[in-house]
Amino acid sequence: MSDFLSNFSGDNYEKTRQKKNEQKEKLSKNEPDKKPKSEKDSIGKEDSAVKQGESHSEVSYGPQNNPDNAPTAAKKKKIESSDTEGLIYSKKRSKKKKYESVQEPVKETEPTTTIPVNQSKNPEEVIETDPNYKKEKIKKYLYIGLGSLAAVLLLYFGYYQMTHVKVPNFEGKELSEVREWTTENGVKLQVEQKYDFDKEANVIIQQTVKNKKIKKGKTLVVDASLGADPEEAISLPDFKSMKTADAKKWISKQKADNLAIIEEYSDKVAAGDYLKFEITNKDVKAEDYKRKDKAKVYFSKGKEVFEKDIPMPDFAGKPKEEATEWAKKNEITLTVEEADSDKVETGKIISQSVGKDTKVAKKEAMSITVSTGKALIVPDFSQFTVEEAESKASGLQVQVKQLFNDEVPYGQFISQSVEIGKKYTEKDEKPVIQVVYSSGRPYIKDLRDNTLEGDLQKIFYDDYQSKGANITYQVYYVDSTVTKGTVVNMSQYNEFIPINSVVQIGVSKGNLKPEENKPSEKEEKMD
């Protein structure tokens, strides 16, 4: 049905009409009897329709509203009287209809006319022409076109919204916000950094797209600030005449972030006053200072006063490390002393200068006494004899000597190398204690006639000098019949002499011959 109706719309209708006219002309030429033109106009269509119906032609002609093609009254009457019930006043065709007809355009002023189409094998077929059909058809296609256009626009709008995103105004905001936004929205980011005194570091200066949409995957270019130029020279003020607050304002205004303000406690300078200024790089002079150079300006915080709010623990019997760690944590000045103890083991605390639970403040001083273990005490060797000295040492090394002495009687104590009561712990290096007892005054023996000159050195060293006596000898030579080199005379012998003495010794030359019955020199001296 739709194919049939399409023949009556727009250009299809004109083409169909032209085609039908060509067919009619062709049929009229093939007729043997030439009729006048007027008759051909009025009757030709009927004859051609009848011939075509008899020859089962596929072409059927619809009603024509042209006055030339209007049927006669007799024919109309005959058709109406033959079968009045066979007229069809509908746009629809019967499915059994074999022939189609084409409707010519009609003027809007002419009324709708129902006429018999042709005299085909189906005489009941009648077609009714609707003058509003073409307008409705155009209107229908117009609606379809507008709907299609709206659908395309809607799809494009949805696609555009999905592939584009609106770029906010990031100027004056942190670079991190831009990075986060571009990551979330699938936009590439290109950052160009520039020095800008008016903008803090990592703050956006400007951007290529702002408050407009950009396609995802495209690149957003932004200019980010690097802050003030570090190479710019800065004229330093006179910090000596400034207070702490003034220096901070100047640093903030000049954006000299590498110039730090250090506040320290001072017992002499009032709070807020200048202390000192120093540039980290010693090669940079104050007049050549640049923003990139590191420097420090010191100001006083005044005298530091601490509140006594730190409770003192009891460290007795605890390791020394526990006390030192506590003192460091609470900024307490700790002094460590050592002492031996028979009860407290080595490394443990014996006592402390500040009692338990006493409140102290920071920087206060305290001391602790740490055990060095049981000590070895040097005894008083004057209370012992020579024989008892070594046994009373109590683990200490003792070396006992006896020396001649003019004043101290034999066997009496003279001295000891380590003071009485000296203590030595396990970690100390212990010396050898020298203990000296007296051998009294030296006694000189008689060396005549049985001692050679060569033995004198050993005798005087072993018997006297090694025992503390400074006894020496002087040799002189005498004529004698005694064997040469033999001691024949002594200035002192067989008696006690002072520890500082010199003995004269006569040694025989052996140059005289002995005489008979002549007494020896020894006998002469004895006489």
XYZ file of C-alpha atoms in Angstrom:
527
model
C 0.000 0.000 0.000
C 2.857 2.319 0.825
C 4.409 1.730 -2.637
C 1.167 2.676 -4.252
C 0.742 5.882 -2.245
C 4.308 6.909 -2.928
C 3.348 7.414 -6.574
C 1.159 10.351 -5.549
C 3.797 12.333 -3.696
C 6.093 15.091 -5.012
C 8.347 14.221 -7.930
C 7.089 10.609 -8.079
C 3.675 11.843 -8.966
C 4.956 13.961 -11.920
C 7.124 11.113 -13.195
C 4.233 8.657 -13.032
C 1.957 11.054 -14.865
C 4.509 11.656 -17.605
C 5.032 7.927 -18.037
C 1.317 7.282 -18.395
C 0.948 9.995 -20.985
C 3.746 8.467 -23.043
C 2.023 5.097 -22.925
C -1.265 6.632 -24.060
C 0.385 8.333 -26.976
C 1.999 5.088 -28.030
C -1.290 3.234 -27.913
C -3.086 5.904 -29.875
C -0.563 5.664 -32.704
C -1.029 1.922 -32.993
C -4.826 2.201 -33.556
C -5.861 1.499 -37.268
C -8.609 4.015 -37.346
C -7.511 7.541 -37.035
C -9.964 9.541 -35.080
C -10.172 13.241 -34.718
C -8.226 14.832 -31.973
C -11.311 15.786 -30.068
C -12.589 12.256 -30.028
C -9.192 10.919 -29.103
C -9.175 13.135 -26.067
C -12.597 11.994 -24.935
C -12.731 8.371 -25.955
C -9.072 7.343 -26.344
C -8.571 6.667 -22.723
C -11.553 4.365 -22.511
C -10.540 2.422 -25.608
C -7.004 2.074 -24.430
C -8.173 0.992 -21.017
C -10.464 -1.667 -22.536
C -7.709 -2.946 -24.808
C -5.274 -3.065 -22.013
C -7.777 -4.887 -19.804
C -8.367 -7.476 -22.501
C -4.655 -8.001 -23.078
C -3.974 -8.270 -19.334
C -1.662 -5.293 -19.376
C 0.100 -4.539 -16.091
C -0.739 -0.839 -16.409
C -4.068 0.542 -15.164
C -5.092 4.128 -15.181
C -6.662 5.857 -12.288
C -9.342 8.475 -12.467
C -8.392 11.747 -14.096
C -9.841 14.998 -12.908
C -9.150 16.641 -16.232
C -12.402 17.835 -17.855
C -11.283 16.307 -21.146
C -11.151 12.879 -19.573
C -14.496 13.122 -17.766
C -16.931 10.300 -18.708
C -20.260 11.008 -20.355
C -23.461 11.122 -18.354
C -24.743 8.025 -20.088
C -21.726 5.988 -19.108
C -21.865 7.263 -15.551
C -25.552 6.382 -15.379
C -24.907 2.971 -16.832
C -22.168 2.231 -14.296
C -24.278 3.424 -11.394
C -27.300 1.385 -12.500
C -25.310 -1.777 -13.144
C -23.935 -2.111 -9.633
C -24.353 0.694 -7.181
C -23.037 -1.426 -4.403
C -19.727 -1.939 -6.185
C -18.465 1.604 -5.643
C -15.644 1.902 -3.092
C -15.201 5.205 -1.376
C -11.860 4.440 0.256
C -8.167 5.100 -0.254
C -7.379 1.443 0.207
C -7.199 -1.063 -2.548
C -8.466 -4.617 -2.494
C -5.709 -7.222 -2.136
C -7.198 -9.021 -5.111
C -6.984 -5.895 -7.324
C -4.887 -6.579 -10.335
C -4.554 -3.140 -11.811
C -3.267 0.101 -10.377
C -4.234 3.589 -11.358
C -2.437 6.874 -11.126
C -4.069 9.980 -9.754
C -3.372 13.278 -11.420
C -3.010 16.350 -9.287
C -6.250 18.229 -8.656
C -6.881 21.747 -7.743
C -7.876 22.548 -4.175
C -10.958 24.405 -5.381
C -12.437 21.359 -7.159
C -14.614 18.985 -5.140
C -13.753 15.330 -4.710
C -15.265 13.262 -7.570
C -15.686 9.554 -7.660
C -15.651 8.065 -11.195
C -15.201 4.649 -12.621
C -11.591 3.986 -13.475
C -11.791 1.674 -16.399
C -13.574 -1.302 -17.718
C -11.151 -3.939 -16.595
C -11.924 -7.447 -15.567
C -12.594 -6.094 -12.071
C -15.411 -3.613 -12.656
C -15.927 -3.137 -8.924
C -12.630 -1.304 -8.478
C -13.105 2.396 -7.695
C -10.450 4.799 -6.277
C -11.207 7.922 -4.268
C -8.745 10.837 -4.462
C -7.954 12.807 -1.225
C -6.809 16.393 -1.942
C -5.043 16.655 1.519
C -2.998 13.521 1.010
C 0.030 15.290 -0.444
C 0.149 17.835 2.363
C -0.082 15.102 4.989
C 2.635 13.175 3.235
C 4.950 16.212 3.179
C 4.147 16.925 6.777
C 4.961 13.330 7.710
C 8.378 13.449 6.045
C 9.026 16.829 7.581
C 8.406 15.398 11.027
C 10.628 12.409 10.259
C 13.396 14.725 9.081
C 13.103 16.972 12.100
C 13.131 13.954 14.431
C 16.208 12.529 12.725
C 17.945 15.898 12.967
C 17.069 16.158 16.652
C 18.381 12.623 17.275
C 21.651 13.417 15.487
C 22.020 16.635 17.448
C 21.282 14.812 20.688
C 23.873 12.125 19.915
C 26.443 14.745 18.978
C 25.683 16.702 22.151
C 26.126 13.552 24.250
C 29.374 12.656 22.469
C 30.655 16.205 22.918
C 29.835 16.180 26.615
C 31.605 12.850 27.058
C 34.779 13.863 25.197
C 35.111 17.458 26.416
C 35.574 18.977 29.847
C 35.386 22.549 31.055
C 38.684 23.988 32.276
C 38.367 26.004 35.519
C 40.324 29.169 36.217
C 43.476 27.988 37.987
C 45.296 31.328 38.024
C 46.502 32.123 41.518
C 46.023 28.523 42.684
C 48.540 25.837 43.551
C 50.121 23.727 40.804
C 49.102 20.583 42.691
C 45.419 21.440 42.072
C 46.020 21.586 38.316
C 47.883 18.265 38.356
C 45.065 16.613 40.275
C 42.377 18.039 37.956
C 44.160 17.030 34.731
C 44.756 13.506 36.053
C 41.100 13.068 36.974
C 39.780 14.466 33.666
C 42.229 12.842 31.236
C 43.843 16.102 30.104
C 47.586 16.351 29.484
C 49.492 19.007 31.386
C 52.469 21.037 30.234
C 54.057 23.227 32.906
C 56.309 26.139 32.054
C 57.980 27.670 35.094
C 59.010 31.289 35.401
C 60.341 33.546 38.129
C 57.678 35.900 39.448
C 58.226 38.124 42.480
C 54.488 38.641 43.064
C 53.599 34.951 43.024
C 54.705 32.323 45.484
C 56.478 29.235 44.195
C 54.242 26.648 42.429
C 51.382 29.122 41.977
C 49.754 29.362 38.522
C 50.468 32.635 36.694
C 48.366 32.031 33.573
C 46.904 29.253 31.423
C 46.141 28.763 27.711
C 42.499 27.652 28.235
C 40.313 29.168 30.935
C 36.587 28.739 31.609
C 36.237 26.925 28.272
C 35.924 23.321 27.247
C 38.847 21.284 26.047
C 38.862 17.858 24.475
C 40.131 15.048 26.671
C 43.625 13.990 25.688
C 44.585 17.499 24.608
C 47.337 19.459 26.388
C 46.685 22.269 28.850
C 49.649 24.640 29.082
C 50.116 26.600 32.307
C 52.786 29.003 33.536
C 53.822 28.240 37.124
C 55.776 30.596 39.334
C 59.222 29.751 40.657
C 58.941 32.538 43.174
C 61.346 35.429 43.419
C 64.565 35.304 41.377
C 67.333 33.816 43.580
C 70.026 35.590 41.563
C 68.683 39.033 42.413
C 70.970 41.086 44.668
C 69.444 42.349 47.928
C 70.670 45.266 49.961
C 70.876 44.085 53.574
C 69.553 46.431 56.279
C 71.257 47.329 59.560
C 70.016 44.442 61.689
C 71.719 45.876 64.780
C 69.100 48.610 64.998
C 66.197 46.233 64.370
C 64.059 44.094 66.622
C 63.087 40.513 65.891
C 59.671 41.466 64.501
C 61.176 44.120 62.197
C 63.682 41.619 60.792
C 60.909 39.107 60.109
C 58.863 41.729 58.228
C 61.855 42.691 56.111
C 62.584 39.058 55.219
C 58.940 38.469 54.260
C 58.781 41.649 52.150
C 62.007 40.870 50.284
C 61.193 37.138 50.071
C 64.679 36.371 51.370
C 63.748 32.846 52.382
C 67.394 31.782 52.729
C 67.961 34.302 55.501
C 66.958 32.612 58.746
C 66.204 34.244 62.100
C 67.670 32.372 65.057
C 66.486 33.242 68.559
C 68.735 32.293 71.456
C 68.639 32.795 75.200
C 71.059 35.332 76.548
C 71.780 36.404 80.104
C 73.236 39.732 78.916
C 71.125 40.914 75.938
C 67.475 41.866 76.321
C 64.803 39.870 74.557
C 64.252 40.899 70.911
C 67.628 42.641 70.523
C 70.234 41.814 67.904
C 72.999 39.333 68.724
C 74.955 38.644 65.530
C 74.765 38.128 61.749
C 76.644 35.577 59.666
C 76.646 34.385 56.038
C 77.113 30.661 55.600
C 79.445 31.033 52.632
C 82.449 32.886 53.986
C 83.406 34.046 50.482
C 80.201 36.087 50.111
C 80.356 39.625 51.439
C 77.375 41.449 52.913
C 77.363 44.048 50.119
C 77.228 41.243 47.481
C 74.439 39.293 49.161
C 71.897 37.650 46.827
C 68.552 36.069 47.563
C 70.002 32.582 47.042
C 72.768 33.021 49.671
C 72.159 31.369 53.030
C 72.593 33.542 56.101
C 71.534 33.730 59.747
C 70.680 36.676 61.934
C 70.564 36.020 65.683
C 68.274 37.766 68.167
C 68.056 37.376 71.935
C 65.251 35.589 73.743
C 66.370 36.998 77.035
C 67.343 35.029 80.060
C 66.016 31.519 80.115
C 63.938 30.675 83.169
C 62.802 27.132 83.782
C 60.068 25.943 86.051
C 60.898 23.247 88.532
C 58.481 20.655 87.296
C 60.656 17.582 86.743
C 60.399 14.952 89.509
C 63.671 13.274 90.447
C 63.693 9.450 90.249
C 65.517 7.167 92.686
C 68.610 5.893 90.890
C 70.166 3.975 93.820
C 71.239 0.500 92.750
C 70.427 1.208 89.068
C 72.888 1.247 86.156
C 74.742 4.457 85.412
C 73.349 4.494 81.820
C 69.796 4.893 83.118
C 70.676 8.089 84.962
C 72.688 9.557 82.067
C 69.858 8.911 79.585
C 67.280 10.515 81.896
C 69.505 13.559 82.418
C 70.004 13.996 78.659
C 66.289 13.722 77.952
C 65.385 16.315 80.599
C 68.376 18.591 79.895
C 69.862 18.118 83.365
C 73.572 18.761 83.868
C 74.886 15.488 85.291
C 78.229 14.905 87.021
C 79.387 11.309 87.516
C 81.687 10.382 90.392
C 83.112 6.982 91.232
C 83.642 5.178 94.507
C 84.340 1.659 95.621
C 81.726 -0.302 97.445
C 81.656 -3.624 99.191
C 77.858 -3.857 98.674
C 77.097 -2.282 95.286
C 78.458 -4.013 92.225
C 80.565 -2.312 89.618
C 78.651 0.140 87.327
C 75.652 0.574 89.649
C 74.731 3.854 91.343
C 75.588 4.146 95.036
C 74.057 7.556 95.710
C 72.728 10.781 94.094
C 72.993 14.433 95.074
C 69.267 15.219 94.621
C 66.790 13.187 96.601
C 63.968 11.113 95.218
C 60.749 13.001 94.115
C 62.462 16.390 94.445
C 61.273 18.778 91.675
C 64.051 20.161 89.493
C 64.144 22.423 86.423
C 65.958 22.141 83.128
C 69.650 23.018 83.146
C 69.965 22.255 86.869
C 72.993 20.291 88.022
C 73.104 17.027 89.906
C 75.680 14.316 90.574
C 75.663 10.592 91.068
C 78.236 8.223 92.614
C 78.852 5.033 90.701
C 80.370 1.903 92.270
C 83.705 0.644 91.043
C 83.340 -2.570 93.005
C 85.284 -3.770 96.042
C 88.639 -1.948 96.305
C 92.113 -3.170 97.341
C 93.471 -0.844 100.020
C 97.195 -0.233 100.458
C 98.041 -1.072 104.112
C 100.397 0.681 106.543
C 103.537 -1.416 106.236
C 105.128 0.316 109.206
C 102.952 -1.922 111.325
C 104.578 -5.033 109.943
C 108.025 -6.605 110.070
C 110.089 -7.424 107.029
C 108.910 -10.984 107.130
C 105.189 -9.976 107.432
C 105.170 -7.303 104.694
C 104.441 -9.485 101.682
C 101.692 -11.510 103.391
C 99.763 -8.371 104.419
C 99.505 -6.964 100.903
C 95.892 -8.291 100.355
C 96.312 -9.062 96.668
C 98.680 -6.190 95.907
C 102.172 -6.741 94.614
C 104.832 -5.831 97.182
C 108.625 -5.671 96.855
C 110.455 -5.548 100.237
C 113.990 -4.031 100.516
C 116.418 -3.396 103.367
C 118.699 -0.368 103.150
C 121.382 1.064 105.399
C 120.307 4.014 107.450
C 122.202 6.040 110.004
C 119.117 7.075 111.948
C 116.667 4.161 111.711
C 117.664 1.087 113.676
C 117.983 -2.247 112.028
C 114.673 -3.906 111.023
C 112.586 -0.759 111.362
C 110.230 0.539 108.628
C 111.655 3.322 106.485
C 109.166 3.942 103.626
C 106.601 2.582 101.104
C 106.124 3.724 97.473
C 102.277 3.962 97.593
C 100.491 6.021 100.179
C 98.675 4.340 102.989
C 94.937 3.797 102.291
C 95.191 4.095 98.501
C 92.408 2.093 96.836
C 92.565 0.126 93.653
C 89.510 -1.309 91.882
C 89.206 -4.043 89.331
C 89.526 -1.648 86.413
C 92.566 0.158 87.830
C 96.133 -0.708 86.928
C 97.842 -1.806 90.106
C 101.494 -0.834 90.716
C 104.236 -2.784 92.536
C 104.533 -1.347 96.043
C 108.134 -0.792 97.182
C 108.483 -1.285 100.978
C 111.858 -0.388 102.618
C 113.113 -1.488 106.019
C 116.363 -0.402 107.730
C 119.560 -2.454 107.862
C 121.087 -0.008 110.391
C 124.565 1.553 109.987
C 126.963 -0.179 107.570
C 129.777 -2.260 109.041
C 133.128 -2.181 107.159
C 135.033 -5.456 107.054
C 138.808 -5.986 107.159
C 139.953 -6.592 103.593
C 143.710 -6.655 104.181
C 145.988 -9.462 102.893
C 143.063 -11.524 101.510
C 141.515 -9.153 99.022
C 142.762 -8.154 95.650
C 142.334 -4.711 94.179
C 140.159 -6.146 91.409
C 137.538 -7.380 93.877
C 137.009 -4.021 95.561
C 134.315 -2.760 93.101
C 132.078 -5.752 93.594
C 132.531 -5.849 97.331
C 131.670 -2.183 97.861
C 128.626 -2.367 95.547
C 127.140 -5.602 96.830
C 127.800 -5.008 100.507
C 127.140 -1.275 100.749
C 126.040 0.724 97.722
C 123.218 -1.681 96.658
C 121.832 -1.450 100.195
C 121.622 2.299 100.274
C 125.025 3.167 101.697
C 127.022 5.679 99.742
C 130.401 4.184 100.811
C 133.231 4.598 98.369
C 137.024 3.897 98.477
C 140.234 5.499 97.325
C 143.310 3.386 96.437
C 146.925 4.281 96.989
C 149.938 2.050 96.328
C 152.712 1.160 98.788
C 156.016 -0.637 98.622
C 155.533 -4.096 100.013
C 156.808 -7.612 99.907
C 153.145 -8.832 99.665
C 151.947 -10.016 96.367
C 151.344 -7.169 94.044
C 147.704 -5.926 93.964
C 146.835 -7.181 97.413
C 145.138 -4.868 99.881
C 147.638 -4.273 102.641
C 146.271 -1.094 104.320
C 142.725 0.327 105.149
C 141.825 3.606 106.851
C 138.790 1.975 108.473
C 137.933 -1.620 109.009
C 135.982 -3.862 111.408
C 133.767 -0.988 112.587
C 130.450 0.818 111.888
C 130.857 3.780 109.617
C 128.421 6.417 108.289
C 126.553 5.615 105.072
C 128.386 8.462 103.405
C 132.025 7.477 103.933
C 135.241 7.202 101.926
C 137.688 4.418 102.877
C 141.380 4.771 102.017
C 142.862 1.472 100.815
C 146.581 0.743 100.323
C 147.476 -1.783 97.646
C 150.853 -3.548 97.532
C 153.261 -2.876 94.708
C 155.034 -6.220 95.400
C 158.411 -4.641 94.767
C 160.254 -5.638 98.009
C 161.971 -8.873 98.831
C 161.024 -10.451 102.121
C 163.798 -10.440 104.800
C 164.332 -13.265 107.176
C 163.252 -12.822 110.772
C 161.892 -9.410 109.780
C 158.348 -8.896 110.945
C 155.740 -8.365 108.303
C 154.091 -4.995 107.707
C 150.948 -6.314 109.205
C 152.664 -7.246 112.432
C 154.367 -3.853 112.542
C 151.101 -2.082 112.279
C 149.546 -4.214 114.879
C 152.417 -3.266 117.240
